[in-house]
PDB file of C-alpha atoms in Angstrom:
ATOM      1  CA  UNK P  30      20.437  -8.779  13.452  1.00 47.00           C
ATOM      2  CA  UNK P  31      22.177  -8.434  10.089  1.00 55.00           C
ATOM      3  CA  UNK P  32      21.849 -11.446   7.829  1.00 55.00           C
ATOM      4  CA  UNK P  33      18.625 -12.665   9.432  1.00 52.00           C
ATOM      5  CA  UNK P  34      15.004 -12.061   8.514  1.00 53.00           C
ATOM      6  CA  UNK P  35      12.287 -10.538  10.657  1.00 55.00           C
ATOM      7  CA  UNK P  36       9.856 -13.017  12.161  1.00 56.00           C
ATOM      8  CA  UNK P  37       6.417 -12.289  13.642  1.00 57.00           C
ATOM      9  CA  UNK P  38       5.016 -14.738  16.188  1.00 54.00           C
ATOM     10  CA  UNK P  39       1.777 -14.682  18.164  1.00 60.00           C
ATOM     11  CA  UNK P  40       2.217 -15.081  21.932  1.00 56.00           C
ATOM     12  CA  UNK P  41      -0.250 -15.423  24.776  1.00 65.00           C
ATOM     13  CA  UNK P  42       1.050 -13.900  27.985  1.00 65.00           C
ATOM     14  CA  UNK P  43      -0.019 -15.702  31.150  1.00 67.00           C
ATOM     15  CA  UNK P  44       0.428 -14.808  34.797  1.00 70.00           C
ATOM     16  CA  UNK P  45       3.458 -17.032  35.328  1.00 65.00           C
ATOM     17  CA  UNK P  46       6.755 -16.111  33.657  1.00 68.00           C
ATOM     18  CA  UNK P  47       7.555 -18.203  30.614  1.00 66.00           C
ATOM     19  CA  UNK P  48      10.543 -18.603  28.358  1.00 72.00           C
ATOM     20  CA  UNK P  49      10.070 -17.867  24.691  1.00 65.00           C
ATOM     21  CA  UNK P  50      12.471 -19.094  22.047  1.00 65.00           C
ATOM     22  CA  UNK P  51      12.275 -17.682  18.542  1.00 61.00           C
ATOM     23  CA  UNK P  52      14.549 -19.289  15.985  1.00 61.00           C
ATOM     24  CA  UNK P  53      15.758 -17.235  13.058  1.00 58.00           C
ATOM     25  CA  UNK P  54      17.387 -18.703   9.993  1.00 58.00           C
ATOM     26  CA  UNK P  55      20.092 -16.854   8.082  1.00 56.00           C
ATOM     27  CA  UNK P  56      18.517 -15.034   5.150  1.00 65.00           C
ATOM     28  CA  UNK P  57      19.717 -12.073   3.093  1.00 76.00           C
ATOM     29  CA  UNK P  58      16.152 -10.655   2.907  1.00 89.00           C
ATOM     30  CA  UNK P  59      15.018  -8.436   0.041  1.00 93.00           C
ATOM     31  CA  UNK P  60      17.045  -5.757  -1.696  1.00 93.00           C
ATOM     32  CA  UNK P  61      14.616  -3.128  -3.016  1.00 94.00           C
ATOM     33  CA  UNK P  62      15.402  -0.340  -5.456  1.00 95.00           C
ATOM     34  CA  UNK P  63      12.686   2.259  -6.041  1.00 95.00           C
ATOM     35  CA  UNK P  64      13.190   4.320  -9.201  1.00 95.00           C
ATOM     36  CA  UNK P  65      11.368   6.871 -11.319  1.00 96.00           C
ATOM     37  CA  UNK P  66      10.077   4.691 -14.181  1.00 96.00           C
ATOM     38  CA  UNK P  67      10.595   7.559 -16.630  1.00 95.00           C
ATOM     39  CA  UNK P  68      14.318   8.224 -16.106  1.00 95.00           C
ATOM     40  CA  UNK P  69      15.574   5.489 -13.752  1.00 94.00           C
ATOM     41  CA  UNK P  70      16.783   7.772 -10.958  1.00 94.00           C
ATOM     42  CA  UNK P  71      16.597   6.411  -7.415  1.00 94.00           C
ATOM     43  CA  UNK P  72      13.739   7.725  -5.286  1.00 93.00           C
ATOM     44  CA  UNK P  73      13.490   8.207  -1.528  1.00 91.00           C
ATOM     45  CA  UNK P  74      10.633   5.823  -0.757  1.00 92.00           C
ATOM     46  CA  UNK P  75       8.801   4.426   2.234  1.00 92.00           C
ATOM     47  CA  UNK P  76       7.844   0.758   2.373  1.00 94.00           C
ATOM     48  CA  UNK P  77       5.385  -1.149   4.567  1.00 93.00           C
ATOM     49  CA  UNK P  78       5.522  -4.936   4.291  1.00 94.00           C
ATOM     50  CA  UNK P  79       2.819  -7.292   5.576  1.00 92.00           C
ATOM     51  CA  UNK P  80       2.795 -11.059   5.723  1.00 93.00           C
ATOM     52  CA  UNK P  81      -0.029 -13.103   4.216  1.00 91.00           C
ATOM     53  CA  UNK P  82      -2.000 -12.746   7.480  1.00 91.00           C
ATOM     54  CA  UNK P  83      -1.849  -8.916   7.055  1.00 88.00           C
ATOM     55  CA  UNK P  84       0.533  -8.454  10.000  1.00 92.00           C
ATOM     56  CA  UNK P  85       3.061  -5.646   9.546  1.00 91.00           C
ATOM     57  CA  UNK P  86       6.540  -7.184   9.450  1.00 92.00           C
ATOM     58  CA  UNK P  87       8.540  -4.191   8.229  1.00 92.00           C
ATOM     59  CA  UNK P  88       8.091  -0.412   8.138  1.00 90.00           C
ATOM     60  CA  UNK P  89      10.667   1.991   6.730  1.00 86.00           C
ATOM     61  CA  UNK P  90      12.442   3.679   9.640  1.00 79.00           C
ATOM     62  CA  UNK P  91      11.916   7.433  10.013  1.00 63.00           C
ATOM     63  CA  UNK P  92      14.636   9.381   8.180  1.00 54.00           C
ATOM     64  CA  UNK P  93      15.769  12.925   8.766  1.00 47.00           C
ATOM     65  CA  UNK P  94      17.471  15.067   6.158  1.00 45.00           C
ATOM     66  CA  UNK P  95      18.460  14.200   2.627  1.00 47.00           C
ATOM     67  CA  UNK P  96      16.068  13.659  -0.225  1.00 54.00           C
ATOM     68  CA  UNK P  97      18.039  11.333  -2.476  1.00 62.00           C
ATOM     69  CA  UNK P  98      17.075   7.750  -3.033  1.00 71.00           C
ATOM     70  CA  UNK P  99      18.928   4.677  -1.937  1.00 78.00           C
ATOM     71  CA  UNK P 100      18.642   0.922  -2.192  1.00 87.00           C
ATOM     72  CA  UNK P 101      16.714  -0.492   0.776  1.00 87.00           C
ATOM     73  CA  UNK P 102      17.652  -3.750   2.480  1.00 90.00           C
ATOM     74  CA  UNK P 103      14.538  -5.331   4.033  1.00 91.00           C
ATOM     75  CA  UNK P 104      15.231  -8.068   6.596  1.00 90.00           C
ATOM     76  CA  UNK P 105      12.529 -10.653   5.897  1.00 91.00           C
ATOM     77  CA  UNK P 106      12.274 -14.327   6.714  1.00 90.00           C
ATOM     78  CA  UNK P 107      12.032 -16.550   3.618  1.00 91.00           C
ATOM     79  CA  UNK P 108       8.540 -16.356   2.114  1.00 93.00           C
ATOM     80  CA  UNK P 109       6.066 -14.255   0.160  1.00 95.00           C
ATOM     81  CA  UNK P 110       4.838 -10.845   1.315  1.00 95.00           C
ATOM     82  CA  UNK P 111       2.721  -7.879   0.241  1.00 94.00           C
ATOM     83  CA  UNK P 112       4.090  -4.348   0.328  1.00 93.00           C
ATOM     84  CA  UNK P 113       2.984  -0.773  -0.243  1.00 93.00           C
ATOM     85  CA  UNK P 114       5.728   1.415  -1.724  1.00 94.00           C
ATOM     86  CA  UNK P 115       5.276   5.195  -1.512  1.00 93.00           C
ATOM     87  CA  UNK P 116       7.289   8.225  -2.638  1.00 93.00           C
ATOM     88  CA  UNK P 117       6.158  11.879  -2.504  1.00 93.00           C
ATOM     89  CA  UNK P 118       4.533  12.925  -5.798  1.00 94.00           C
ATOM     90  CA  UNK P 119       4.203   9.337  -7.075  1.00 96.00           C
ATOM     91  CA  UNK P 120       1.349   6.825  -7.165  1.00 96.00           C
ATOM     92  CA  UNK P 121       1.615   4.193  -4.419  1.00 94.00           C
ATOM     93  CA  UNK P 122       2.486   0.734  -5.696  1.00 93.00           C
ATOM     94  CA  UNK P 123       0.942  -2.377  -4.114  1.00 91.00           C
ATOM     95  CA  UNK P 124       3.363  -5.204  -4.845  1.00 93.00           C
ATOM     96  CA  UNK P 125       4.330  -8.746  -3.857  1.00 94.00           C
ATOM     97  CA  UNK P 126       7.809  -9.548  -2.529  1.00 93.00           C
ATOM     98  CA  UNK P 127       9.588 -12.886  -2.314  1.00 94.00           C
ATOM     99  CA  UNK P 128      12.399 -13.279   0.195  1.00 94.00           C
ATOM    100  CA  UNK P 129      15.213 -13.789  -0.468  1.00 94.00           C
ATOM    101  CA  UNK P 130      15.282 -11.654  -3.579  1.00 94.00           C
ATOM    102  CA  UNK P 131      16.064  -8.424  -5.370  1.00 95.00           C
ATOM    103  CA  UNK P 132      13.404  -6.176  -6.868  1.00 95.00           C
ATOM    104  CA  UNK P 133      13.313  -2.842  -8.688  1.00 96.00           C
ATOM    105  CA  UNK P 134      10.022  -0.934  -8.505  1.00 96.00           C
ATOM    106  CA  UNK P 135       9.412   1.735 -11.151  1.00 96.00           C
ATOM    107  CA  UNK P 136       7.106   4.508  -9.977  1.00 96.00           C
ATOM    108  CA  UNK P 137       5.215   7.205 -11.880  1.00 97.00           C
ATOM    109  CA  UNK P 138       2.946  10.060 -10.784  1.00 97.00           C
ATOM    110  CA  UNK P 139      -0.086   8.028 -11.916  1.00 97.00           C
ATOM    111  CA  UNK P 140      -3.452   9.523 -12.754  1.00 97.00           C
ATOM    112  CA  UNK P 141      -6.391  11.103 -10.958  1.00 97.00           C
ATOM    113  CA  UNK P 142      -9.964  10.089 -10.254  1.00 97.00           C
ATOM    114  CA  UNK P 143     -12.640  12.758  -9.941  1.00 97.00           C
ATOM    115  CA  UNK P 144     -15.803  11.521  -8.243  1.00 96.00           C
ATOM    116  CA  UNK P 145     -19.045  13.410  -8.874  1.00 95.00           C
ATOM    117  CA  UNK P 146     -21.568  12.514  -6.199  1.00 93.00           C
ATOM    118  CA  UNK P 147     -25.249  12.156  -7.121  1.00 90.00           C
ATOM    119  CA  UNK P 148     -26.256  12.157  -3.442  1.00 90.00           C
ATOM    120  CA  UNK P 149     -26.625  14.939  -0.906  1.00 90.00           C
ATOM    121  CA  UNK P 150     -24.848  13.240   1.992  1.00 91.00           C
ATOM    122  CA  UNK P 151     -21.228  12.430   2.807  1.00 92.00           C
ATOM    123  CA  UNK P 152     -20.430   8.799   1.892  1.00 94.00           C
ATOM    124  CA  UNK P 153     -17.525   6.427   2.439  1.00 95.00           C
ATOM    125  CA  UNK P 154     -15.837   4.533  -0.382  1.00 96.00           C
ATOM    126  CA  UNK P 155     -12.795   2.497  -1.388  1.00 96.00           C
ATOM    127  CA  UNK P 156     -10.993   1.450  -4.554  1.00 96.00           C
ATOM    128  CA  UNK P 157     -10.639  -2.255  -5.301  1.00 96.00           C
ATOM    129  CA  UNK P 158      -8.043  -3.342  -7.847  1.00 93.00           C
ATOM    130  CA  UNK P 159      -8.455  -5.912 -10.597  1.00 91.00           C
ATOM    131  CA  UNK P 160      -6.917  -8.467  -8.197  1.00 88.00           C
ATOM    132  CA  UNK P 161      -9.877  -8.023  -5.800  1.00 90.00           C
ATOM    133  CA  UNK P 162      -7.777  -6.334  -3.093  1.00 88.00           C
ATOM    134  CA  UNK P 163      -8.263  -2.852  -1.705  1.00 91.00           C
ATOM    135  CA  UNK P 164      -5.924  -0.353  -3.339  1.00 93.00           C
ATOM    136  CA  UNK P 165      -3.868   1.377  -0.654  1.00 85.00           C
ATOM    137  CA  UNK P 166      -2.901   4.911  -1.601  1.00 84.00           C
ATOM    138  CA  UNK P 167      -0.813   5.115   1.548  1.00 78.00           C
ATOM    139  CA  UNK P 168      -0.203   3.440   4.874  1.00 76.00           C
ATOM    140  CA  UNK P 169      -3.532   4.446   6.406  1.00 77.00           C
ATOM    141  CA  UNK P 170      -7.048   3.168   5.988  1.00 82.00           C
ATOM    142  CA  UNK P 171      -7.930   2.641   2.289  1.00 89.00           C
ATOM    143  CA  UNK P 172     -11.468   3.939   2.969  1.00 92.00           C
ATOM    144  CA  UNK P 173     -12.046   7.605   2.053  1.00 94.00           C
ATOM    145  CA  UNK P 174     -15.031   9.969   2.000  1.00 94.00           C
ATOM    146  CA  UNK P 175     -16.965  11.217  -1.013  1.00 94.00           C
ATOM    147  CA  UNK P 176     -18.162  14.814  -0.730  1.00 93.00           C
ATOM    148  CA  UNK P 177     -21.924  15.314  -1.138  1.00 93.00           C
ATOM    149  CA  UNK P 178     -23.495  16.710  -4.313  1.00 89.00           C
ATOM    150  CA  UNK P 179     -22.697  19.166  -5.887  1.00 86.00           C
ATOM    151  CA  UNK P 180     -19.127  18.686  -4.628  1.00 86.00           C
ATOM    152  CA  UNK P 181     -16.307  16.797  -6.292  1.00 93.00           C
ATOM    153  CA  UNK P 182     -13.838  14.433  -4.643  1.00 95.00           C
ATOM    154  CA  UNK P 183     -10.444  14.134  -6.323  1.00 96.00           C
ATOM    155  CA  UNK P 184      -7.978  11.328  -5.704  1.00 96.00           C
ATOM    156  CA  UNK P 185      -4.516  12.161  -7.036  1.00 95.00           C
ATOM    157  CA  UNK P 186      -1.525   9.878  -7.646  1.00 95.00           C
ATOM    158  CA  UNK P 187      -3.462   6.669  -8.306  1.00 96.00           C
ATOM    159  CA  UNK P 188      -1.492   3.925 -10.073  1.00 95.00           C
ATOM    160  CA  UNK P 189      -2.705   3.204 -13.614  1.00 96.00           C
ATOM    161  CA  UNK P 190      -5.137   0.297 -13.795  1.00 96.00           C
ATOM    162  CA  UNK P 191      -8.752  -0.836 -13.691  1.00 97.00           C
ATOM    163  CA  UNK P 192     -10.542  -0.313 -10.371  1.00 97.00           C
ATOM    164  CA  UNK P 193     -13.971  -0.752  -8.882  1.00 97.00           C
ATOM    165  CA  UNK P 194     -15.068   2.251  -6.850  1.00 97.00           C
ATOM    166  CA  UNK P 195     -17.204   0.817  -4.049  1.00 97.00           C
ATOM    167  CA  UNK P 196     -19.516   3.055  -2.031  1.00 96.00           C
ATOM    168  CA  UNK P 197     -19.959   1.597   1.452  1.00 96.00           C
ATOM    169  CA  UNK P 198     -23.027   1.441   3.657  1.00 93.00           C
ATOM    170  CA  UNK P 199     -23.145   1.832   7.444  1.00 88.00           C
ATOM    171  CA  UNK P 200     -21.949  -1.753   8.023  1.00 89.00           C
ATOM    172  CA  UNK P 201     -19.228  -1.546   5.333  1.00 89.00           C
ATOM    173  CA  UNK P 202     -21.447  -3.468   2.898  1.00 95.00           C
ATOM    174  CA  UNK P 203     -21.152  -2.399  -0.743  1.00 96.00           C
ATOM    175  CA  UNK P 204     -24.058  -0.008  -1.411  1.00 94.00           C
ATOM    176  CA  UNK P 205     -23.007   0.943  -4.950  1.00 94.00           C
ATOM    177  CA  UNK P 206     -20.147   0.410  -7.370  1.00 96.00           C
ATOM    178  CA  UNK P 207     -18.706   1.766 -10.591  1.00 97.00           C
ATOM    179  CA  UNK P 208     -15.745   0.739 -12.721  1.00 97.00           C
ATOM    180  CA  UNK P 209     -13.036   3.343 -13.304  1.00 97.00           C
ATOM    181  CA  UNK P 210      -9.977   3.127 -15.548  1.00 97.00           C
ATOM    182  CA  UNK P 211      -6.975   5.199 -14.500  1.00 97.00           C
ATOM    183  CA  UNK P 212      -4.375   6.097 -17.145  1.00 97.00           C
ATOM    184  CA  UNK P 213      -0.989   7.706 -16.547  1.00 97.00           C
ATOM    185  CA  UNK P 214      -1.242  11.507 -16.480  1.00 96.00           C
ATOM    186  CA  UNK P 215      -4.994  11.421 -17.161  1.00 97.00           C
ATOM    187  CA  UNK P 216      -8.067  12.316 -15.127  1.00 97.00           C
ATOM    188  CA  UNK P 217     -10.868   9.730 -14.950  1.00 97.00           C
ATOM    189  CA  UNK P 218     -14.310  11.084 -14.052  1.00 96.00           C
ATOM    190  CA  UNK P 219     -16.888   8.834 -12.430  1.00 96.00           C
ATOM    191  CA  UNK P 220     -20.412   9.721 -11.271  1.00 94.00           C
ATOM    192  CA  UNK P 221     -21.881   7.703  -8.443  1.00 92.00           C
TER     193      UNK P 221
END
């Protein structure tokens, strides 16, 4: 409903029918503009918003046709949220949103990470940002595979910043780690 936020509630469904009442408060939500940070033009972006319990509360609807950008109105209940903002050819941005509010996100192509494996087997890994959270390069699982030696694994369109590359063991425990600094338009090489 226009003018109201989205609310996520946990329900337990029993055998007997039950009435459920969900109260929504009027709220303008978040107005989000996604622009190219270099020239300010609007970008066609996709946004996934999660609440602080990591429940998805908003996903950009599927669009057909047109490639121009537009301002996005996100219907969110008052509060603080996390979001992943993506646009083709740009580095994903992991941001915080406060509803109600207005936010402009400037995106760039980012940099690349080239991983040289010292081991002969396929391994799983993830990037962890300086804030201690997994860096999501998209809407899927942030865990990726590292090709065995002598292969190279390249991650393109990574937002500039300082990351810890964590190699994961069979139980997702950290089996090895290396710091990597990503700069705009540059390629960072890490051997692990």
